[in-house]
Coordinates of C-alpha atoms and ligand atoms in Angstrom, one line a residue:
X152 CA 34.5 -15.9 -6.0
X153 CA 38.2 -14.9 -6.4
X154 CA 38.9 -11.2 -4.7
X155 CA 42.2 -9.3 -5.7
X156 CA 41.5 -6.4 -4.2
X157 CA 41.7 -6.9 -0.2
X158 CA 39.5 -4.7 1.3
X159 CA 36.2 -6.2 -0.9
X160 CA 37.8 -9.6 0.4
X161 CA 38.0 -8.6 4.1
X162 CA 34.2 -7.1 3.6
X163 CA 33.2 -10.5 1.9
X164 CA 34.2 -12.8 4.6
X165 CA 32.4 -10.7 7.4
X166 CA 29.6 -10.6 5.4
X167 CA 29.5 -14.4 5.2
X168 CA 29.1 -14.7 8.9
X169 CA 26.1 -12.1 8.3
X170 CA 24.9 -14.5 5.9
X171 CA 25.1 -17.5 7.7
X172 CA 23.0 -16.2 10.7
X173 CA 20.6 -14.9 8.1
X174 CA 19.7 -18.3 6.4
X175 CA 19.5 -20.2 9.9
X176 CA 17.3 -17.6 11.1
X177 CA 15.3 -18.6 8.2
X178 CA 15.1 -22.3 9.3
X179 CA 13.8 -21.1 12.4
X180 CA 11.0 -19.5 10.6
X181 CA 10.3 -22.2 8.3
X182 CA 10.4 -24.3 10.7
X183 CA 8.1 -22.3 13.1
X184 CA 5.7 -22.3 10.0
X185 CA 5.7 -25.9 9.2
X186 CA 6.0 -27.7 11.9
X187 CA 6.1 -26.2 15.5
X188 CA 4.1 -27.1 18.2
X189 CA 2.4 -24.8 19.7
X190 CA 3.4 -25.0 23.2
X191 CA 7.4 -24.0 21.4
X192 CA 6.2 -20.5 20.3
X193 CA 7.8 -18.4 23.0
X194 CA 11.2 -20.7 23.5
X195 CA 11.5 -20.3 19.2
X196 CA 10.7 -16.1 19.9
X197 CA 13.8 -16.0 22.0
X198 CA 15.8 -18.0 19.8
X199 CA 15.3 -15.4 16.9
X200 CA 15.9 -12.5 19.2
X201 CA 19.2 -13.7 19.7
X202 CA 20.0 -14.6 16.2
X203 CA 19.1 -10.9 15.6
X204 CA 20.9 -9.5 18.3
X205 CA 23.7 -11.5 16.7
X206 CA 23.2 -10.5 13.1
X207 CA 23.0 -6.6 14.3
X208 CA 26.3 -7.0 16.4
X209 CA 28.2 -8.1 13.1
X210 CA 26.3 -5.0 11.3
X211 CA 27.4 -2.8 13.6
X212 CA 31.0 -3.6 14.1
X213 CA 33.0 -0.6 13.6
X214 CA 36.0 -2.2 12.0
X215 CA 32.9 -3.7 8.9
X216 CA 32.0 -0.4 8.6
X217 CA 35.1 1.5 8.0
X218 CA 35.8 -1.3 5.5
X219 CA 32.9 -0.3 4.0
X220 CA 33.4 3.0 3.7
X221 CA 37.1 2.9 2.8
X222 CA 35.9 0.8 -0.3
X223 CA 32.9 2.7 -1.0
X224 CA 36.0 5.5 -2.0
X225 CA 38.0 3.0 -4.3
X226 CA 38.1 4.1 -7.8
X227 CA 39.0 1.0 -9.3
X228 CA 36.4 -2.0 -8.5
X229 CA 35.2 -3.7 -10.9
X230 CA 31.3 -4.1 -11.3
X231 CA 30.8 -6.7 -9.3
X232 CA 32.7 -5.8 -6.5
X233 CA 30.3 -1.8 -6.7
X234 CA 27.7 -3.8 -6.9
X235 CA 28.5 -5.5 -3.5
X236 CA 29.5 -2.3 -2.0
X237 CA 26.2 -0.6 -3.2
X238 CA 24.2 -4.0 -1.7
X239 CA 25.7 -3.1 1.3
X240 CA 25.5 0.7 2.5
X241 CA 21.7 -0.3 1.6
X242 CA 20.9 -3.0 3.3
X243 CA 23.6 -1.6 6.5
X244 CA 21.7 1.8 6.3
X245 CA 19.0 0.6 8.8
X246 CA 21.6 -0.6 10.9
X247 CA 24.3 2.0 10.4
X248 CA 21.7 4.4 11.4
X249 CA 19.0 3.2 13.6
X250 CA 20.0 2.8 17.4
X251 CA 20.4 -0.9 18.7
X252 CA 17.5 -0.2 21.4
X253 CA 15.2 0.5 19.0
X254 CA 16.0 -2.1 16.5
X255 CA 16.0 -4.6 19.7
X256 CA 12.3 -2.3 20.5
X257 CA 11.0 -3.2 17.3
X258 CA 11.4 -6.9 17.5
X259 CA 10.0 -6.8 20.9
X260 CA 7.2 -4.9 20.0
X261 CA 6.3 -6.6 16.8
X262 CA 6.5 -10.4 17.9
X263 CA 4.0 -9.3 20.6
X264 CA 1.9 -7.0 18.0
X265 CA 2.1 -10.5 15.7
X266 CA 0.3 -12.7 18.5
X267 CA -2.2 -9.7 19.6
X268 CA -3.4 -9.7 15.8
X269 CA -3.7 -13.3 15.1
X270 CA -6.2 -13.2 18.6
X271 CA -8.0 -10.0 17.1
X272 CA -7.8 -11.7 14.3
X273 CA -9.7 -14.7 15.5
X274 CA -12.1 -12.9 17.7
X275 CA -12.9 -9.8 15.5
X276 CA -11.7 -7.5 17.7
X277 CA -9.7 -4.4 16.4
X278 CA -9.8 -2.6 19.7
X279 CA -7.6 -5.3 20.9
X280 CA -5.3 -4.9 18.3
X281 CA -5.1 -0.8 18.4
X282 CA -2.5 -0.4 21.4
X283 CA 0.3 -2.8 19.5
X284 CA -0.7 -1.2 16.1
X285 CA -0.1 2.4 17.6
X286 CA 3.3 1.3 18.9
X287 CA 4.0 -0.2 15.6
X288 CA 3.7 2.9 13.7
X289 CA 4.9 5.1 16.3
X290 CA 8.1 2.9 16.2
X291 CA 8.0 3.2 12.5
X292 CA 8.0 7.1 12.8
X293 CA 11.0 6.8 14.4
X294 CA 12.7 4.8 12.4
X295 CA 11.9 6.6 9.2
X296 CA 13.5 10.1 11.1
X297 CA 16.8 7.9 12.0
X298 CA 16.9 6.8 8.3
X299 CA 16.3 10.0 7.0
X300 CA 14.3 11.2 3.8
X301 CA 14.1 13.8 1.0
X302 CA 10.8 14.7 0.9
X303 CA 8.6 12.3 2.8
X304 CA 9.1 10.0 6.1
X305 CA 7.4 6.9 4.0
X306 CA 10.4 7.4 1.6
X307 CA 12.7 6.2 4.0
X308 CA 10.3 3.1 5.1
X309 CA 9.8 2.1 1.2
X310 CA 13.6 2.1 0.4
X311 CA 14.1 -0.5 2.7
X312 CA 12.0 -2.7 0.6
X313 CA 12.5 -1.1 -2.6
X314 CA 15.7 0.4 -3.8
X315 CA 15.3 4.3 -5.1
X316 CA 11.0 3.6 -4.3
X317 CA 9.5 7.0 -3.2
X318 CA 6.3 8.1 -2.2
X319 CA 5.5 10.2 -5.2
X320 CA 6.6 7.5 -7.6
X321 CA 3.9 5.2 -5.9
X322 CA 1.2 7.9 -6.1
X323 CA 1.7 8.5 -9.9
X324 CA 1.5 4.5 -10.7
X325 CA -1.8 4.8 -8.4
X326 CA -3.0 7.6 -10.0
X327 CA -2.8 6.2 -13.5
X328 CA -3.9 2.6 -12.2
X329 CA -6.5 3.4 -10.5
X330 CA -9.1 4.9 -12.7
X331 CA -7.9 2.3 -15.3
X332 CA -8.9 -0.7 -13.5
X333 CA -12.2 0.6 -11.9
X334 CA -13.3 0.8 -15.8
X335 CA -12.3 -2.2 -16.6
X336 CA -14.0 -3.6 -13.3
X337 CA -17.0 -2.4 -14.8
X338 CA -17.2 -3.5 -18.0
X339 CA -16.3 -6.8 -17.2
X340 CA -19.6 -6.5 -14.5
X341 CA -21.8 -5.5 -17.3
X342 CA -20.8 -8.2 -19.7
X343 CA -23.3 -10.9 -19.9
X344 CA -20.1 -13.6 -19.3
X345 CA -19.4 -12.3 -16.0
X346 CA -23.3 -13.0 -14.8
X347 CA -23.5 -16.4 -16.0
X348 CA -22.7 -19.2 -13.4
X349 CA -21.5 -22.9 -14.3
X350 CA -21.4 -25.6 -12.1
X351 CA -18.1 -24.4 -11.2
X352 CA -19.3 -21.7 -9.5
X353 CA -20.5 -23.9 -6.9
X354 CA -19.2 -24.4 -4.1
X355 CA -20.5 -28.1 -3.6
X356 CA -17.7 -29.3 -6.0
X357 CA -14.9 -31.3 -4.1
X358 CA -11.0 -32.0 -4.7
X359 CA -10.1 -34.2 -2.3
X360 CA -6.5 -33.2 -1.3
X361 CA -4.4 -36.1 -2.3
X362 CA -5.3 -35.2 -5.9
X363 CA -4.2 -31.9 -5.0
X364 CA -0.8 -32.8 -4.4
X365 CA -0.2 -34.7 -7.3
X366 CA -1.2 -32.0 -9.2
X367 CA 1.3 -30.0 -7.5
X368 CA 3.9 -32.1 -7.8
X369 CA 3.3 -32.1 -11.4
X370 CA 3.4 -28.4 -12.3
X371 CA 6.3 -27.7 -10.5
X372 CA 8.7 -30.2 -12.4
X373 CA 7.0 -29.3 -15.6
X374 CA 8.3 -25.2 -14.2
X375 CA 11.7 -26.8 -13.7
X376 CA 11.8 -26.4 -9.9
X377 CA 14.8 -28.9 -8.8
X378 CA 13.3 -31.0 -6.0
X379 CA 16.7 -32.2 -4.9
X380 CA 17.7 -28.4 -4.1
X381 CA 14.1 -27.9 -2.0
X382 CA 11.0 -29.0 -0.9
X383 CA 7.7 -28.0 -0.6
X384 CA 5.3 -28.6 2.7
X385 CA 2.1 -26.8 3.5
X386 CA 1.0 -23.8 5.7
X387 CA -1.8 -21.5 7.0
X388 CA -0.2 -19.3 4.6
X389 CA 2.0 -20.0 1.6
X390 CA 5.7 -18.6 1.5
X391 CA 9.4 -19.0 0.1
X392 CA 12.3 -19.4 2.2
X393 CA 15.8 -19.1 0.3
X394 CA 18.1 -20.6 3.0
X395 CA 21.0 -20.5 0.2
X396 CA 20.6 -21.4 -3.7
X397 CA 20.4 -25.2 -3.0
X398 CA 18.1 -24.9 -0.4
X399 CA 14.8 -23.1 -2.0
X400 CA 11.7 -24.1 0.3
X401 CA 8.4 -23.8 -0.8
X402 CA 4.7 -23.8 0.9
X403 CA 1.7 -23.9 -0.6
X404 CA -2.1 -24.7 0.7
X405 CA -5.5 -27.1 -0.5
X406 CA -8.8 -26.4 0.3
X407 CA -11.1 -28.9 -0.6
X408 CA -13.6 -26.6 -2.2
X409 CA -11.6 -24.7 -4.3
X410 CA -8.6 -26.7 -6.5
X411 CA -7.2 -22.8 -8.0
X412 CA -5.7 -22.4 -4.4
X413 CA -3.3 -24.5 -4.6
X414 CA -2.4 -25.2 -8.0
X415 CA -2.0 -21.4 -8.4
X416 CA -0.4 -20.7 -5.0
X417 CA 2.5 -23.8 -5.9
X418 CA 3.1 -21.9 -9.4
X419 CA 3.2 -18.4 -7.1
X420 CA 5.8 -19.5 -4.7
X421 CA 7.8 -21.6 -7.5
X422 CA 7.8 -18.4 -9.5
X423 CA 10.3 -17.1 -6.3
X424 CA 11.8 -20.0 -5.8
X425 CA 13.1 -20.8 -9.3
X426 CA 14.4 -17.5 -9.6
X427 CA 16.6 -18.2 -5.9
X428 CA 17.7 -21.7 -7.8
X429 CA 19.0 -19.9 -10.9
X430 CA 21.3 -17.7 -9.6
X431 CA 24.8 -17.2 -10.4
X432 CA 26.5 -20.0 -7.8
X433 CA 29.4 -17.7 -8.4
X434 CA 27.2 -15.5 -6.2
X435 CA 27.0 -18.2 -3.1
X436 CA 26.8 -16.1 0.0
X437 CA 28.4 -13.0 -1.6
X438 CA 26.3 -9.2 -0.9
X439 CA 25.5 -10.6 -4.5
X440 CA 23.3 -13.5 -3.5
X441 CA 19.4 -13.3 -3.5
X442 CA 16.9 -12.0 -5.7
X443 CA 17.6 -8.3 -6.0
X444 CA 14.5 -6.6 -4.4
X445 CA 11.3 -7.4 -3.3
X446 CA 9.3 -6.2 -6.9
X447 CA 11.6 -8.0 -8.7
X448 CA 10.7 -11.0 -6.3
X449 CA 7.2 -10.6 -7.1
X450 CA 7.5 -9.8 -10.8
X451 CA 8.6 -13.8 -11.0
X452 CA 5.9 -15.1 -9.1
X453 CA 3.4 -13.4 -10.8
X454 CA 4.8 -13.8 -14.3
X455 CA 4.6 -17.6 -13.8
X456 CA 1.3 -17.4 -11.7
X457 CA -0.5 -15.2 -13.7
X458 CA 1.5 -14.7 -17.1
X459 CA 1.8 -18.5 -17.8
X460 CA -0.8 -20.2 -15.6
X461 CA -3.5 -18.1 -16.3
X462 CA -2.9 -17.9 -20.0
X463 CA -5.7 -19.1 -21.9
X464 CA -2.9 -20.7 -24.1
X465 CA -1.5 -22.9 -21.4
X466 CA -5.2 -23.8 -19.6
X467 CA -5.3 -25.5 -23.2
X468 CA -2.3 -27.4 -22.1
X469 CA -3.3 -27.7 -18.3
X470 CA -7.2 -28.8 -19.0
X471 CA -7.1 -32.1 -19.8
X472 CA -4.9 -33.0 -16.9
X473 CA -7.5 -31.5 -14.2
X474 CA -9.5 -33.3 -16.3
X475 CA -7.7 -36.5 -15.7
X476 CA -7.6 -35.5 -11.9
X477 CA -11.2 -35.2 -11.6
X478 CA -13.2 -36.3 -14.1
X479 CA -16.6 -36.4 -12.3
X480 CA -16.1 -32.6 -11.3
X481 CA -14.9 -31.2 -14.4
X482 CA -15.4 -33.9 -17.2
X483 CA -18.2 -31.8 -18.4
X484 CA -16.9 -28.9 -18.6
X485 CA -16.0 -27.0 -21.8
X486 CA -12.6 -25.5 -22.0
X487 CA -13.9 -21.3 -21.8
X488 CA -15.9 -21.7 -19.0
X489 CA -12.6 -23.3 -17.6
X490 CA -10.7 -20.6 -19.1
X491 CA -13.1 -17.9 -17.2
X492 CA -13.0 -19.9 -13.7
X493 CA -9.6 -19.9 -14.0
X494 CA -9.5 -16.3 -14.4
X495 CA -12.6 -15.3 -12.6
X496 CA -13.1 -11.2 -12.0
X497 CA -14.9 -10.5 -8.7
X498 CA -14.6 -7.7 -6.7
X499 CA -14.0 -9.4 -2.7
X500 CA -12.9 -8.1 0.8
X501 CA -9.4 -9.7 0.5
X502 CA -6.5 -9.2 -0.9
X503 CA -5.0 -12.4 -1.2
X504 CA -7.9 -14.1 -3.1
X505 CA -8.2 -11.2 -5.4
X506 CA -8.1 -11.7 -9.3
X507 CA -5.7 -9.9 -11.2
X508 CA -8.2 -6.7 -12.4
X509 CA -8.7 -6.2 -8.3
X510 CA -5.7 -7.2 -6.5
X511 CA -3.5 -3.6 -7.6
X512 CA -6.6 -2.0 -5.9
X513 CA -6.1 -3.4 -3.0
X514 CA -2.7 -2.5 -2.4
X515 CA -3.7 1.3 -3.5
X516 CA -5.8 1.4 -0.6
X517 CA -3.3 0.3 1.8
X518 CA -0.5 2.5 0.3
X519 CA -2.5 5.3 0.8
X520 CA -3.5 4.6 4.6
X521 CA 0.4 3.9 5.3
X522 CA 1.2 7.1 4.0
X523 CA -1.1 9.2 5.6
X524 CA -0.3 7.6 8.8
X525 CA 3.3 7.2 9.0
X526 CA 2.4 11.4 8.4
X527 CA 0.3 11.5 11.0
X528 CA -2.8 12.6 8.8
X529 CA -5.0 9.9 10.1
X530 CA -5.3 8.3 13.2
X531 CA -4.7 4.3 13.3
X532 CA -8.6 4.5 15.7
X533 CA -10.0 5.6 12.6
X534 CA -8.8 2.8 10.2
X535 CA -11.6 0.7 10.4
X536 CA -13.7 3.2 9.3
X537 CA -11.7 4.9 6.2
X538 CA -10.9 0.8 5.5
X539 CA -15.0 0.9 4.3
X540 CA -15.3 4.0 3.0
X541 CA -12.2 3.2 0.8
X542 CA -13.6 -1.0 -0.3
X543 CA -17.1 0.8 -1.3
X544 CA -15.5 3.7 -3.6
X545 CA -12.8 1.1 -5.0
X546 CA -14.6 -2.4 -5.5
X547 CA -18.3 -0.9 -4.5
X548 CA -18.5 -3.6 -1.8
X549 CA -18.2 -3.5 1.8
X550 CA -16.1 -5.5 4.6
X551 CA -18.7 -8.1 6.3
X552 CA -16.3 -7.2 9.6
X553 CA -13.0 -6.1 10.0
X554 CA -11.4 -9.9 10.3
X555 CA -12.4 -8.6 6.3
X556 CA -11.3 -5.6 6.6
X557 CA -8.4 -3.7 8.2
X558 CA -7.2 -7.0 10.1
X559 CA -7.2 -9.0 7.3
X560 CA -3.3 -8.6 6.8
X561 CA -0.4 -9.7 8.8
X562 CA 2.1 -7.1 7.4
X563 CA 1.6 -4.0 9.8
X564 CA 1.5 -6.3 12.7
X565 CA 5.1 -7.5 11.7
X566 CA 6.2 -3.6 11.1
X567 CA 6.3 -4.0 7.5
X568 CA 5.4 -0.3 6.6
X569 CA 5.9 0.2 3.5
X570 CA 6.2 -3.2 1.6
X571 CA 2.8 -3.2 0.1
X572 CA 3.6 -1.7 -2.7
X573 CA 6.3 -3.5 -4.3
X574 CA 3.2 -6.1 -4.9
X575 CA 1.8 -3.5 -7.4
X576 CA 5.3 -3.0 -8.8
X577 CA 6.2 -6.7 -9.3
X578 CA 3.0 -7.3 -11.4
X579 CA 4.2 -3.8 -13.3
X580 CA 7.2 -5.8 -13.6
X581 CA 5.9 -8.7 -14.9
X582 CA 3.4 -7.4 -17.6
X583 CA 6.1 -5.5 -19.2
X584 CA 8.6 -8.5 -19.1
X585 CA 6.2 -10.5 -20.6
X586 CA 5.3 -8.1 -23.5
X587 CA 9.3 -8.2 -24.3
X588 CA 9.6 -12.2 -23.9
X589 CA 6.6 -12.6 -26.2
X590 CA 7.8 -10.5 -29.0
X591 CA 11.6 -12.7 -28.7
X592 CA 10.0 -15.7 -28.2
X593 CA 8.6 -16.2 -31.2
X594 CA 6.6 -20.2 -30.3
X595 CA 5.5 -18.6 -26.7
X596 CA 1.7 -19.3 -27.4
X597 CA 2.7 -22.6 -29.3
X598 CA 4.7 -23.8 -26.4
X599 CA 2.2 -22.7 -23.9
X600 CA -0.3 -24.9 -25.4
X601 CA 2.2 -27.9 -25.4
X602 CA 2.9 -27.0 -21.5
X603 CA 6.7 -26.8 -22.9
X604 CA 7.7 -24.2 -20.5
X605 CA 11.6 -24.5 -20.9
X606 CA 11.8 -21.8 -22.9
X607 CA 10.1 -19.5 -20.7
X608 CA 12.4 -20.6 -17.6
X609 CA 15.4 -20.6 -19.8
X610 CA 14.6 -17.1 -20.8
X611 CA 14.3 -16.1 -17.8
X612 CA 17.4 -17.4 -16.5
X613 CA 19.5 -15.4 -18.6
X614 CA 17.6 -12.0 -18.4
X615 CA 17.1 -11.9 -14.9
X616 CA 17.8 -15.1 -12.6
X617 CA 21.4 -15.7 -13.0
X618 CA 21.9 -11.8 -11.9
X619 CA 21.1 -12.2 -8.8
X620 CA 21.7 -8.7 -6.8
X621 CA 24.0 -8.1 -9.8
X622 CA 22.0 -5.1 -10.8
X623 CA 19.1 -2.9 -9.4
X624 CA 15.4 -3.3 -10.2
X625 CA 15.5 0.4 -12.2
X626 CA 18.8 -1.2 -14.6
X627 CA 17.7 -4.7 -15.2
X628 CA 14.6 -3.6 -16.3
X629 CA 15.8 -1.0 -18.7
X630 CA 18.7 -4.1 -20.0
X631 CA 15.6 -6.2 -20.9
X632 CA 13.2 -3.9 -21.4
X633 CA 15.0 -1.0 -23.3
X634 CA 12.9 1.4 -20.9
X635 CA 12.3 2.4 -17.3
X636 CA 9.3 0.7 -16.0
X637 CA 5.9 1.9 -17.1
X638 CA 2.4 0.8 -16.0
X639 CA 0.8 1.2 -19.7
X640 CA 2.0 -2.7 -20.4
X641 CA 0.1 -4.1 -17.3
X642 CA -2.9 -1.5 -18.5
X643 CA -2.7 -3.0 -21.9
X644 CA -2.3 -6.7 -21.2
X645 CA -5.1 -6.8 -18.6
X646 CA -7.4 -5.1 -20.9
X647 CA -6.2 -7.4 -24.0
X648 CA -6.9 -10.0 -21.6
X649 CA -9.9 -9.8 -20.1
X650 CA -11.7 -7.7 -23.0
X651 CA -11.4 -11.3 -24.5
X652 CA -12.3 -13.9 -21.9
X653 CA -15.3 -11.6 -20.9
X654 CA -16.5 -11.1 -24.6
X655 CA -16.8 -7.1 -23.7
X656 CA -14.5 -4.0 -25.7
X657 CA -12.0 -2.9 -24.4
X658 CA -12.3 0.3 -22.1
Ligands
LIG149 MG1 5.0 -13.4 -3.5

């Protein structure tokens, strides 16, 4: 990017540096992820403490922030350059105003909170966990007062994930979704499609891995994901790591028993990683780089995961190729009862297997416990219990144990108050995107069934990838929407949907 005016160009080039430690902090983690041994954990811990030592010094330099300030008075940038200004008092507010020891207390307290929950994890054993967790959220407390707020303390946690995301906002979507999705929960329970079971359903089926992999392979450069600007490995949990536009990393997972894991995981995490690839290289390490916010993130994951791969349209497309793959487990099997196992409703202790009529009720739940205890109306001792009371209400089941239940997540052990919700909002995101690209694209379906999905990624290039941080969540929306985001388009294409592959009315 050229830079006339010599203040943005003086911010630019610190922010670089900024940047730079970001993305090789993001090897680190990649790397810890993929391939460390174990015996490296603590030596890697103290090399990502001092990367973010690092990155906070450059944060807090006074000299960036009076830069920062002294352009954040200009009166004549141009877009761009308020749109870098803007990405930066955000992203510097936590650092601007949060003290140094208790960012550096934080990361302390959160890689040691991380290992105590994978152990409670393992063994079951919340009580274990509960010392860390209360530091967490006490830490959390804090941070929120430093950051300051409006109305509530959460606000101040949200924004940091979510630009402009308050707690009332989330309530209202909650409030609407809610009731919405128990209904349709329940119709779909009472129809006679969801009691009948097909061989699928069976757990004795096998995909041997190899397969697996091919069949990764093979949806991803059908999505368009450049291979020669990434890569994808495999992990005990799949992820995205940007380290810069031409370096978009991808993980995924196979489990023998169960072929949707991966093939849906690999079209999850391309979803994030084609939008990283199809950004404006003008952009290249610029406070215009990245995906714009987490929702926005998640609304492209989703929209390929769910939107495209779970279209009955495109398992037209994809079933003759599993087929192929594995003829003696599926050759027999007629393309609905595909159609349903690839979209299978059914109401489960955890959140990352759930279906898409569940999975928003999941993150209701935990939204609400954040909130009420980054308020201090409930106790983190009590969690456990509330956890149940909350599944049986919500999804009329019940948490085997709490490795089902309240530790199921590794979020709060990380610190990462306050992110759950922009899950909800990214499949908001999506639904209403998708209603817009439908009615533009007039072959979607057509091209679904073909597997052509070019025009899908090309449309999405030029409404939303190409942006970058260009503009936030609540504008780009309402540039290819025409309208603010609203929850009825997620109500209406789930019920559309599933009113359809379950054979029931709508609710
Ligand atoms: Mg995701």
């Amino acid at each position: 990017m050229h830079y006339i005016n010599q203040t943005i160009k003086k911010l630019t080039d610190r922010y670089k540096k900024i940047s730079q430690v970001g993305k090789i902090q993001s090897i680190l983690d990649w790397d810890m992820n993929v391939n460390l041994p174990p015996k490296g954990a603590d030596e890697r811990a103290t090399q990502i403490a001092f990367l973010t030592e690092l990155q906070t010094e450059y944060w807090q330099d006074p000299q960036f922030k009076t830069l920062l300030y002294k352009a954040r008075e200009d009166g004549n940038l141009t877009s761009a350059e308020k749109a870098m200004v803007r990405n930066l008092l955000r992203l510097g507010k936590y650092y601007f105003n949060v003290p140094q020891e208790i960012i550096v207390e934080k990361s302390e307290t959160t890689t040691k909170a991380f290992m105590a929950w994978q152990k409670s994890k393992t063994d079951d054993s919340f009580k274990d966990f509960l010392p860390h967790l209360k530091k967490v959220i006490a830490l959390n407390r804090i941070i929120a007062q430093h950051l300051g707020y409006k109305k509530n303390p959460y606000d101040a946690l949200l924004e940091l994930y979510e630009p402009g995301l308050t707690t009332q906002f989330c309530a209202e979507i909650f409030t609407r979704l809610k009731p919405q999705l128990i209904t349709l929960l329940g119709k779909i329970q009472k129809s006679a499609a969801y009691k009948q079971s097909t061989i699928l359903d069976s757990s004795m089926v096998h995909y041997p891995v190899h397969d697996q992999k091919q069949l990764t392979s093979f949806i991803l450069q059908k999505m368009g994901y450049d291979f020669n600007a990434g890569r994808v490995d495999t992990s005990a949990h799949p992820f995205e790591s940007p380290l810069g536009r031409s370096d978009v990393r991808i993980t995924t997972w196979y489990h023998e028993d169960d072929l949707r894991d991966s093939f849906y995981s690999s079209m999850h995490e391309a979803g994030h990683a084609l939008y990283e690839q199809g950004i404006d290289p003008d952009y290249d390490n610029t406070p215009l780089e990245g995906g714009v916010s987490f929702a926005i993130h998640e609304s492209q994951s989703r929209f390929w995961e769910n939107q495209v791969g779970r279209d009955p349209n495109f398992i037209e497309f994809i079933a003759p190729i599993f087929q192929a793959f594995y003829p003696e487990q599926l050759g027999k099997v007629d393309l609905y009862s595909l159609t349903r196992f690839l979209n299978q409703v059914r109401p489960g202790p955890i959140r990352v297997e759930a279906d898409e009529v569940t999975y928003n009720l999941h993150i209701a739940l935990r939204f609400e416990l954040e909130e009420q205890l980054i308020n201090n109306k409930l106790q983190a001792e009590d969690l456990p219990e509330i956890w149940k009371t909350k599944m049986k209400k919500y999804f009329k089941i019940e948490p085997a144990n709490d490795r089902e239940g309240v530790l199921q997540d590794v979020h709060w052990s990380l610190g990462y108050f306050g992110y759950f919700p922009t899950y909800t909002l990214g499949n908001l995101y999506a639904a209403q995107i998708h209603r817009v690209m439908r009615s533009e694209i007039q072959t979607y379906d057509e091209s679904l069934k073909k597997g052509e999905l070019g025009t899908v990624l090309y449309w999405l290039r030029d409404k939303i990838h190409r942006h970058g941080s260009m503009y936030w969540p609540s504008e780009l929306i309402q540039n290819i929407t025409g309208e603010k985001l609203n929850p009825r388009y997620f109500i209406d294409y789930l019920g559309v949907k599933y009113s359809h592959i379950y054979k029931t009315e709508l609710p």
